[in-house]
Amino acid sequence: MTDAQTKMQFLYALRSKGVTDARVLTAMEKVDRAAFVKGLFSDRAYEDMPLPINCGQTISQPSVVGIMTQALNVQPRDKVLEVGTGSGYQAAILAQLARRVYTVDRHKRLVAEAQAVFDAQDITNITAFAADGSHGLPDQAPFDRILLTAAAEDPPSPLLAQLRVGGIMVLPVGQSDTVQSLIRVTRTDTGFDYDELRQVRFVPLLEGLGQD
Ligand code: SAH
């Protein structure tokens, strides 16, 4: 298959799994997932499956990245926080849609590797840190949008506090060893609205920094 055919099939698979937002599809067409998948698995980058990355983590399935990005409804002037940088792929998609993306991971090795890919791909509106993202980034708050790519039992309260009124947070919630629910939290003038989007399976949100 040519590269163009591979990309077309990739976009077709995304659409058939419910990723219909034109801006999200354009962003996913533009960002080269293979750049974020290293070694052995890079020739499978355009299949709709999660793949292993370093530190025992995974790069999410593209259709799940698409569904989450779509649910976040990112606007061009938005400041976005992603918790769980992993490979950096999801952050790179968000960076196509937002003004600035802050992304944090508890593994500094993953942050360094993702940063190298952002540099190589000339993506300049992402700031990546090694940090425990369950505390958010108080210095940069409030955020217009917050996305978690690791599952918490409940939405972490520091993150709810760092969401701007009118802002949206998307995250998987539930126990790590079972099926989790992807939920969307919208901050209103008076509180928070919650809606449940679908079942998903993510690695758990862990406390503190990782070993590497
Ligand atoms: N968004 C990634 C996939 C993330 S996998 C991508 O596009 O490739 C989930 C990531 O969450 C892992 O890299 C894990 O290290 C990270 N993580 C888990 N708990 C965390 C925490 N408390 N703070 C920051 N990152 C965390």
Coordinates of N, CA and C and ligand atoms in Angstrom, one line a residue:
M1 N 0.8 -1.2 0.0 CA 0.0 0.0 0.0 C 0.9 1.3 0.0
T2 N 0.4 2.3 -0.7 CA 1.2 3.6 -0.7 C 0.9 4.3 0.6
D3 N 1.6 5.3 1.0 CA 1.4 6.0 2.2 C 0.0 6.7 2.2
A4 N -0.4 7.2 1.0 CA -1.7 7.9 0.8 C -2.8 6.9 1.1
Q5 N -2.7 5.6 0.6 CA -3.7 4.6 0.8 C -3.8 4.2 2.3
T6 N -2.6 4.1 2.9 CA -2.6 3.8 4.3 C -3.3 4.8 5.1
K7 N -3.1 6.1 4.8 CA -3.7 7.2 5.5 C -5.2 7.2 5.3
M8 N -5.6 6.9 4.0 CA -7.0 6.9 3.7 C -7.8 5.8 4.5
Q9 N -7.1 4.7 4.6 CA -7.7 3.6 5.3 C -7.8 3.9 6.8
F10 N -6.8 4.6 7.3 CA -6.8 5.0 8.7 C -7.9 5.9 9.0
L11 N -8.1 6.9 8.1 CA -9.2 7.9 8.3 C -10.6 7.2 8.2
Y12 N -10.7 6.3 7.3 CA -11.9 5.5 7.1 C -12.3 4.8 8.4
A13 N -11.2 4.1 9.0 CA -11.4 3.4 10.2 C -11.9 4.3 11.3
L14 N -11.3 5.5 11.4 CA -11.7 6.4 12.4 C -13.1 6.9 12.3
R15 N -13.5 7.2 11.1 CA -14.9 7.6 10.8 C -15.9 6.5 11.2
S16 N -15.5 5.3 10.8 CA -16.5 4.2 11.0 C -16.6 3.9 12.5
K17 N -15.6 4.4 13.3 CA -15.8 4.2 14.8 C -16.3 5.4 15.5
G18 N -16.8 6.4 14.7 CA -17.5 7.5 15.3 C -16.7 8.8 15.4
V19 N -15.5 8.8 14.8 CA -14.8 10.1 14.8 C -15.2 10.8 13.5
T20 N -16.1 11.8 13.7 CA -16.7 12.5 12.6 C -16.4 14.0 12.5
D21 N -15.8 14.5 13.6 CA -15.5 16.0 13.6 C -14.4 16.3 12.6
A22 N -14.7 17.2 11.6 CA -13.8 17.4 10.5 C -12.4 17.9 11.0
R23 N -12.4 18.8 12.0 CA -11.2 19.3 12.5 C -10.3 18.3 13.2
V24 N -11.0 17.3 13.9 CA -10.2 16.2 14.5 C -9.6 15.3 13.5
L25 N -10.4 15.0 12.4 CA -9.9 14.1 11.4 C -8.7 14.8 10.6
T26 N -8.8 16.1 10.4 CA -7.7 16.8 9.7 C -6.5 16.7 10.6
A27 N -6.6 17.0 11.9 CA -5.5 16.9 12.8 C -4.9 15.5 12.8
M28 N -5.7 14.5 12.8 CA -5.2 13.1 12.8 C -4.6 12.7 11.5
E29 N -5.0 13.3 10.4 CA -4.4 13.1 9.1 C -3.0 13.7 9.1
K30 N -2.9 14.8 9.7 CA -1.6 15.6 9.7 C -0.5 15.0 10.5
V31 N -0.8 14.6 11.7 CA 0.2 14.1 12.7 C 0.6 12.7 12.3
D32 N 1.9 12.5 12.2 CA 2.4 11.1 11.8 C 2.5 10.2 13.0
R33 N 1.6 9.3 13.2 CA 1.6 8.5 14.4 C 2.9 7.6 14.5
A34 N 3.4 7.3 13.3 CA 4.6 6.4 13.2 C 5.8 7.1 14.0
A35 N 5.8 8.4 14.0 CA 6.9 9.1 14.6 C 6.9 8.9 16.1
F36 N 5.7 8.6 16.7 CA 5.5 8.4 18.1 C 5.6 7.0 18.6
V37 N 5.6 6.0 17.6 CA 5.7 4.6 17.9 C 7.1 4.2 17.5
K38 N 7.9 3.7 18.5 CA 9.3 3.3 18.2 C 9.5 1.9 17.8
G39 N 10.5 1.6 17.1 CA 11.1 0.3 16.9 C 10.1 -0.7 16.2
L40 N 10.1 -1.8 16.8 CA 9.3 -3.0 16.4 C 7.9 -2.7 15.8
F41 N 7.2 -1.8 16.5 CA 5.8 -1.7 16.1 C 5.5 -0.5 15.2
S42 N 6.6 0.2 14.7 CA 6.3 1.4 13.9 C 5.6 1.1 12.6
D43 N 5.7 -0.1 12.1 CA 5.0 -0.4 10.8 C 3.5 -0.7 11.1
R44 N 3.1 -0.7 12.4 CA 1.7 -0.9 12.7 C 1.0 0.4 13.2
A45 N 1.7 1.5 13.0 CA 1.3 2.8 13.5 C -0.1 3.2 13.0
Y46 N -0.4 2.7 11.8 CA -1.7 3.2 11.2 C -2.8 2.1 11.3
E47 N -2.6 1.1 12.2 CA -3.7 0.2 12.5 C -4.4 0.8 13.8
D48 N -5.7 0.5 13.9 CA -6.4 1.1 15.0 C -6.3 0.2 16.2
M49 N -5.1 0.2 16.8 CA -4.8 -0.5 18.0 C -3.8 0.2 18.9
P50 N -4.0 -0.1 20.3 CA -3.0 0.5 21.2 C -1.7 -0.3 21.0
L51 N -0.5 0.4 21.2 CA 0.7 -0.3 21.0 C 1.6 0.0 22.3
P52 N 2.6 -0.9 22.6 CA 3.4 -0.7 23.7 C 4.4 0.4 23.5
I53 N 4.7 1.2 24.5 CA 5.8 2.2 24.5 C 6.7 2.0 25.7
N54 N 7.7 2.8 25.9 CA 8.6 2.5 27.0 C 7.9 2.7 28.4
C55 N 8.7 2.3 29.4 CA 8.2 2.4 30.8 C 6.9 1.6 31.0
G56 N 6.7 0.6 30.2 CA 5.5 -0.3 30.4 C 4.2 0.4 30.1
Q57 N 4.2 1.4 29.3 CA 3.0 2.2 29.1 C 2.5 1.9 27.6
T58 N 1.4 2.5 27.2 CA 0.9 2.3 25.9 C 0.5 3.6 25.2
I59 N 0.6 3.6 23.9 CA 0.0 4.7 23.1 C -1.4 4.2 22.8
S60 N -2.3 5.1 23.1 CA -3.8 4.7 23.0 C -4.1 4.4 21.5
Q61 N -5.3 3.7 21.4 CA -5.8 3.3 20.1 C -6.3 4.6 19.4
P62 N -5.9 4.8 18.1 CA -6.3 6.0 17.4 C -7.8 6.4 17.5
S63 N -8.7 5.4 17.4 CA -10.1 5.8 17.4 C -10.5 6.3 18.8
V64 N -9.8 5.8 19.9 CA -10.1 6.4 21.2 C -9.5 7.8 21.4
V65 N -8.3 8.0 20.8 CA -7.8 9.4 20.8 C -8.7 10.3 20.1
G66 N -9.3 9.8 18.9 CA -10.2 10.7 18.2 C -11.5 11.0 18.9
I67 N -12.0 9.9 19.6 CA -13.3 10.1 20.3 C -13.1 11.1 21.5
M68 N -11.9 10.9 22.2 CA -11.7 11.8 23.3 C -11.4 13.2 22.9
T69 N -10.7 13.4 21.8 CA -10.4 14.7 21.3 C -11.7 15.4 20.8
Q70 N -12.6 14.7 20.2 CA -13.8 15.2 19.7 C -14.7 15.6 20.9
A71 N -14.7 14.8 22.0 CA -15.5 15.1 23.1 C -15.1 16.4 23.8
L72 N -13.8 16.6 23.7 CA -13.2 17.8 24.4 C -13.5 19.1 23.7
N73 N -13.9 19.0 22.4 CA -14.4 20.2 21.6 C -13.4 21.4 21.8
V74 N -12.2 21.2 21.4 CA -11.1 22.1 21.6 C -11.3 23.3 20.6
Q75 N -11.1 24.5 21.1 CA -11.2 25.7 20.3 C -9.8 26.4 20.1
P76 N -9.7 27.1 19.0 CA -8.3 27.6 18.6 C -7.6 28.4 19.6
R77 N -8.3 29.1 20.5 CA -7.6 29.9 21.5 C -7.4 29.2 22.8
D78 N -7.8 27.9 22.9 CA -7.7 27.2 24.2 C -6.3 26.9 24.7
K79 N -6.2 26.9 26.0 CA -5.1 26.4 26.7 C -5.5 25.1 27.3
V80 N -4.8 24.0 27.0 CA -5.2 22.7 27.3 C -4.2 22.0 28.2
L81 N -4.7 21.2 29.2 CA -3.8 20.4 30.0 C -4.1 18.9 29.6
E82 N -3.0 18.2 29.3 CA -3.1 16.7 29.2 C -2.4 16.1 30.3
V83 N -3.0 15.1 31.0 CA -2.3 14.3 32.0 C -2.0 13.0 31.4
G84 N -0.8 12.6 31.3 CA -0.4 11.3 30.7 C 0.2 11.5 29.3
T85 N 1.3 12.1 29.2 CA 2.0 12.4 27.9 C 2.2 11.1 27.1
G86 N 2.7 10.0 27.8 CA 3.0 8.8 27.1 C 3.9 9.0 26.0
S87 N 3.5 8.6 24.8 CA 4.3 8.8 23.6 C 4.3 10.3 23.1
G88 N 3.3 11.0 23.5 CA 3.2 12.4 23.0 C 2.2 12.5 21.8
Y89 N 1.7 11.4 21.4 CA 0.8 11.5 20.2 C -0.5 12.3 20.4
Q90 N -1.2 12.0 21.6 CA -2.4 12.7 21.9 C -2.1 14.2 22.0
A91 N -1.0 14.6 22.7 CA -0.7 16.0 22.8 C -0.4 16.6 21.5
A92 N 0.2 15.9 20.5 CA 0.4 16.5 19.2 C -0.9 16.7 18.5
I93 N -1.9 15.9 18.7 CA -3.2 16.1 18.0 C -3.8 17.3 18.7
L94 N -3.8 17.4 20.0 CA -4.4 18.6 20.7 C -3.7 19.9 20.2
A95 N -2.4 19.8 20.0 CA -1.6 21.0 19.6 C -2.0 21.5 18.2
Q96 N -2.6 20.7 17.4 CA -3.1 21.1 16.1 C -4.4 22.0 16.2
L97 N -5.1 21.8 17.4 CA -6.4 22.4 17.5 C -6.4 23.5 18.5
A98 N -5.4 23.6 19.4 CA -5.4 24.6 20.5 C -4.3 25.6 20.3
R99 N -4.4 26.6 21.2 CA -3.3 27.6 21.2 C -2.1 27.0 21.8
R100 N -2.2 26.5 23.0 CA -1.1 25.9 23.8 C -1.5 24.7 24.5
V101 N -0.6 23.7 24.6 CA -0.9 22.4 25.3 C 0.2 22.2 26.3
Y102 N -0.2 22.0 27.5 CA 0.7 21.6 28.6 C 0.4 20.1 28.8
T103 N 1.5 19.3 28.8 CA 1.3 17.9 29.0 C 2.3 17.4 30.1
V104 N 1.8 16.5 31.0 CA 2.7 16.0 32.0 C 2.6 14.5 32.1
D105 N 3.7 13.9 32.4 CA 3.8 12.5 32.7 C 4.6 12.2 33.9
R106 N 4.3 11.1 34.6 CA 5.1 10.8 35.8 C 6.5 10.1 35.5
H107 N 6.6 9.8 34.2 CA 7.9 9.2 33.8 C 8.7 10.2 33.0
K108 N 9.9 10.7 33.6 CA 10.6 11.7 32.9 C 11.2 11.2 31.5
R109 N 11.5 9.9 31.5 CA 12.0 9.4 30.2 C 11.0 9.5 29.1
L110 N 9.7 9.3 29.4 CA 8.7 9.4 28.3 C 8.5 10.9 27.9
V111 N 8.6 11.8 28.9 CA 8.5 13.2 28.6 C 9.7 13.7 27.7
A112 N 10.9 13.2 28.0 CA 12.1 13.5 27.2 C 11.9 13.0 25.8
E113 N 11.4 11.8 25.7 CA 11.3 11.2 24.3 C 10.2 11.8 23.5
A114 N 9.1 12.2 24.2 CA 8.0 12.9 23.5 C 8.5 14.3 23.0
Q115 N 9.3 14.9 23.9 CA 9.8 16.3 23.6 C 10.7 16.2 22.3
A116 N 11.5 15.1 22.2 CA 12.3 15.0 21.0 C 11.5 14.8 19.8
V117 N 10.4 14.1 19.9 CA 9.5 14.0 18.7 C 8.8 15.3 18.3
F118 N 8.4 16.0 19.4 CA 7.7 17.3 19.1 C 8.8 18.2 18.3
D119 N 10.0 18.2 18.8 CA 11.1 19.0 18.1 C 11.3 18.6 16.7
A120 N 11.4 17.3 16.5 CA 11.6 16.7 15.2 C 10.5 17.0 14.2
Q121 N 9.3 17.1 14.7 CA 8.1 17.3 13.9 C 7.7 18.8 13.8
D122 N 8.6 19.7 14.4 CA 8.3 21.1 14.4 C 7.0 21.5 15.1
I123 N 6.7 20.8 16.2 CA 5.5 21.2 16.9 C 6.0 22.0 18.1
T124 N 5.6 23.3 18.1 CA 6.2 24.3 19.0 C 5.3 24.8 20.1
N125 N 4.0 24.4 20.1 CA 3.1 24.9 21.1 C 2.7 23.9 22.2
I126 N 3.7 23.0 22.5 CA 3.5 22.0 23.6 C 4.6 22.3 24.6
T127 N 4.2 22.4 25.9 CA 5.1 22.4 27.0 C 5.0 21.1 27.7
A128 N 6.0 20.3 27.8 CA 6.0 19.0 28.5 C 6.8 19.0 29.8
F129 N 6.2 18.4 30.8 CA 6.9 18.4 32.1 C 6.8 17.0 32.7
A130 N 7.8 16.6 33.5 CA 7.7 15.4 34.3 C 7.0 15.9 35.7
A131 N 5.8 15.3 35.9 CA 5.1 15.7 37.2 C 4.0 14.7 37.4
D132 N 3.5 14.7 38.7 CA 2.3 14.0 39.0 C 1.1 14.8 38.6
G133 N 0.5 14.5 37.5 CA -0.6 15.3 37.0 C -1.8 15.3 37.8
S134 N -2.0 14.5 38.8 CA -3.2 14.5 39.6 C -3.3 15.8 40.4
H135 N -2.2 16.5 40.5 CA -2.3 17.9 41.2 C -2.5 19.0 40.1
G136 N -2.5 18.6 38.9 CA -2.6 19.7 37.8 C -1.4 20.5 37.8
L137 N -1.5 21.7 37.2 CA -0.4 22.7 37.1 C -0.9 24.0 37.6
P138 N -0.9 24.2 38.9 CA -1.5 25.4 39.5 C -1.0 26.7 38.9
D139 N 0.3 26.7 38.5 CA 0.9 27.9 38.0 C 0.3 28.3 36.6
Q140 N -0.2 27.4 35.9 CA -0.7 27.6 34.5 C -2.2 27.7 34.5
A141 N -2.8 27.4 35.6 CA -4.3 27.3 35.7 C -4.9 28.7 35.6
P142 N -6.1 28.9 35.2 CA -7.1 27.9 34.8 C -6.9 27.4 33.3
F143 N -7.4 26.2 33.1 CA -7.4 25.6 31.7 C -8.8 25.6 31.1
D144 N -8.8 25.8 29.8 CA -10.1 25.8 29.0 C -10.5 24.3 28.8
R145 N -9.5 23.4 28.7 CA -9.8 22.0 28.5 C -8.7 21.2 29.2
I146 N -9.2 20.1 29.8 CA -8.3 19.1 30.5 C -8.6 17.7 30.0
L147 N -7.6 17.0 29.7 CA -7.8 15.6 29.2 C -6.9 14.7 30.0
L148 N -7.4 13.6 30.6 CA -6.6 12.6 31.3 C -6.6 11.4 30.4
T149 N -5.4 10.8 30.3 CA -5.3 9.6 29.5 C -4.9 8.4 30.4
A150 N -5.1 8.6 31.7 CA -4.9 7.5 32.7 C -6.2 7.6 33.6
A151 N -6.6 6.4 34.0 CA -7.9 6.3 34.7 C -7.8 6.6 36.2
A152 N -8.6 7.5 36.7 CA -8.7 7.8 38.1 C -10.0 7.2 38.6
E153 N -10.1 7.0 40.0 CA -11.4 6.5 40.5 C -12.5 7.5 40.4
D154 N -12.0 8.8 40.6 CA -13.0 9.9 40.5 C -12.2 11.1 39.9
P155 N -12.9 12.1 39.3 CA -12.1 13.2 38.8 C -11.3 13.9 40.0
P156 N -10.0 14.0 39.8 CA -9.2 14.6 40.9 C -9.6 16.0 41.2
S157 N -9.8 16.3 42.5 CA -10.4 17.7 42.8 C -9.5 18.8 42.4
P158 N -8.1 18.7 42.4 CA -7.3 19.8 42.0 C -7.6 20.1 40.5
L159 N -7.9 19.1 39.7 CA -8.1 19.3 38.3 C -9.4 20.0 38.1
L160 N -10.4 19.6 38.8 CA -11.7 20.3 38.7 C -11.6 21.7 39.1
A161 N -10.8 22.0 40.1 CA -10.5 23.4 40.5 C -9.8 24.2 39.5
Q162 N -9.0 23.5 38.6 CA -8.2 24.3 37.6 C -8.9 24.4 36.3
L163 N -10.1 23.9 36.2 CA -10.9 24.1 35.0 C -11.7 25.4 35.0
R164 N -11.5 26.1 33.9 CA -12.2 27.4 33.8 C -13.7 27.2 33.7
V165 N -14.5 28.2 34.2 CA -16.0 28.1 34.1 C -16.3 28.1 32.6
G166 N -17.1 27.1 32.1 CA -17.4 26.9 30.7 C -16.4 25.9 30.1
G167 N -15.4 25.5 30.9 CA -14.4 24.5 30.4 C -14.9 23.1 30.4
I168 N -14.2 22.2 29.7 CA -14.5 20.8 29.6 C -13.3 20.0 30.0
M169 N -13.6 18.9 30.8 CA -12.6 17.9 31.1 C -13.1 16.5 30.7
V170 N -12.3 15.8 30.0 CA -12.6 14.4 29.6 C -11.7 13.5 30.2
L171 N -12.2 12.4 30.8 CA -11.3 11.4 31.5 C -12.0 10.1 31.7
P172 N -11.1 9.0 31.7 CA -11.7 7.7 32.1 C -11.7 7.6 33.6
V173 N -12.8 7.1 34.1 CA -13.0 6.8 35.6 C -13.3 5.4 35.9
G174 N -12.8 4.9 37.0 CA -13.1 3.5 37.4 C -11.9 2.8 37.8
Q175 N -12.1 1.6 38.4 CA -11.0 0.8 38.8 C -10.1 0.4 37.7
S176 N -8.8 0.2 37.9 CA -7.9 0.0 36.8 C -8.0 -1.4 36.2
D177 N -8.5 -2.4 37.0 CA -8.5 -3.7 36.4 C -9.8 -4.1 35.8
T178 N -10.7 -3.1 35.7 CA -12.0 -3.4 35.1 C -12.2 -2.4 33.9
V179 N -13.4 -2.6 33.3 CA -13.8 -1.6 32.3 C -14.1 -0.3 33.0
Q180 N -13.6 0.8 32.3 CA -13.9 2.1 32.9 C -14.8 2.9 32.0
S181 N -15.4 4.0 32.5 CA -16.2 4.8 31.8 C -15.5 6.1 31.4
L182 N -15.6 6.5 30.1 CA -15.1 7.8 29.7 C -16.2 8.8 30.0
I183 N -15.8 9.8 30.8 CA -16.8 10.8 31.1 C -16.4 12.2 30.7
R184 N -17.4 13.1 30.5 CA -17.1 14.5 30.2 C -17.7 15.3 31.3
V185 N -16.9 16.2 31.8 CA -17.3 17.1 32.9 C -17.3 18.5 32.4
T186 N -18.4 19.2 32.5 CA -18.4 20.6 32.0 C -18.6 21.5 33.2
R187 N -17.7 22.5 33.4 CA -17.9 23.4 34.5 C -18.9 24.5 34.2
T188 N -19.9 24.7 35.0 CA -20.9 25.7 34.8 C -20.7 26.8 35.9
D189 N -21.5 27.8 35.8 CA -21.4 28.9 36.8 C -21.6 28.4 38.2
T190 N -22.4 27.4 38.3 CA -22.8 26.9 39.7 C -22.2 25.6 40.1
G191 N -21.6 24.9 39.2 CA -21.1 23.5 39.6 C -20.5 22.8 38.4
F192 N -20.8 21.5 38.3 CA -20.3 20.6 37.2 C -21.4 19.8 36.6
D193 N -21.4 19.7 35.3 CA -22.3 18.7 34.7 C -21.5 17.5 34.2
Y194 N -22.0 16.3 34.3 CA -21.3 15.1 34.0 C -22.1 14.4 32.9
D195 N -21.4 13.9 31.9 CA -22.0 12.9 31.0 C -21.1 11.7 30.7
E196 N -21.7 10.6 30.5 CA -20.9 9.4 30.3 C -20.9 9.1 28.8
L197 N -19.7 8.8 28.3 CA -19.6 8.7 26.8 C -19.6 7.3 26.3
R198 N -18.7 6.5 26.9 CA -18.6 5.1 26.5 C -17.7 4.3 27.4
Q199 N -17.5 3.0 27.2 CA -16.6 2.2 28.0 C -15.2 2.3 27.4
V200 N -14.2 2.3 28.2 CA -12.8 2.3 27.7 C -11.9 1.6 28.7
R201 N -10.7 1.4 28.3 CA -9.7 0.7 29.2 C -8.4 1.5 29.2
F202 N -8.0 2.1 30.3 CA -6.7 2.8 30.3 C -5.9 2.3 31.5
V203 N -4.6 2.7 31.5 CA -3.7 2.4 32.6 C -4.2 3.3 33.7
P204 N -3.9 2.9 35.0 CA -4.3 3.8 36.1 C -3.5 5.0 36.3
L205 N -4.1 6.0 36.8 CA -3.5 7.3 37.2 C -2.8 6.9 38.6
L206 N -1.4 7.0 38.6 CA -0.7 6.6 39.8 C -0.1 7.8 40.5
E207 N 0.2 7.7 41.7 CA 0.7 8.8 42.5 C 2.2 8.9 42.4
G208 N 2.7 10.2 42.4 CA 4.1 10.4 42.5 C 4.8 10.2 41.2
L209 N 6.1 10.4 41.2 CA 6.9 10.3 40.0 C 7.3 8.8 39.8
G210 N 7.5 8.4 38.5 CA 8.0 7.0 38.2 C 9.5 6.9 38.5
Q211 N 10.0 5.7 38.4 CA 11.5 5.4 38.6 C 12.3 6.1 37.5
D212 N 11.8 6.1 36.3 CA 12.7 6.7 35.2 C 11.8 7.7 34.4
Ligands
SAH1 N1 -1.6 10.0 25.9 C1 -0.6 9.0 25.7 C2 -1.0 7.7 26.2 C3 -0.9 7.7 27.7 S1 -0.7 6.2 28.6 C4 -0.3 8.9 24.2 O1 -0.9 9.6 23.4 O2 0.6 8.1 23.9 C5 -1.0 6.9 30.2 C6 0.2 7.7 30.7 O3 -0.2 8.2 32.0 C7 1.4 6.8 31.0 O4 2.5 7.3 30.3 C8 1.7 7.0 32.5 O5 3.0 7.2 32.9 C9 0.9 8.3 32.8 N2 0.5 8.6 34.2 C10 -0.1 7.7 35.0 N3 -0.3 8.4 36.2 C11 0.1 9.7 36.1 C12 0.1 10.8 36.9 N4 -0.4 10.8 38.2 N5 0.6 12.0 36.4 C13 1.1 12.0 35.2 N6 1.1 11.0 34.3 C14 0.6 9.8 34.7

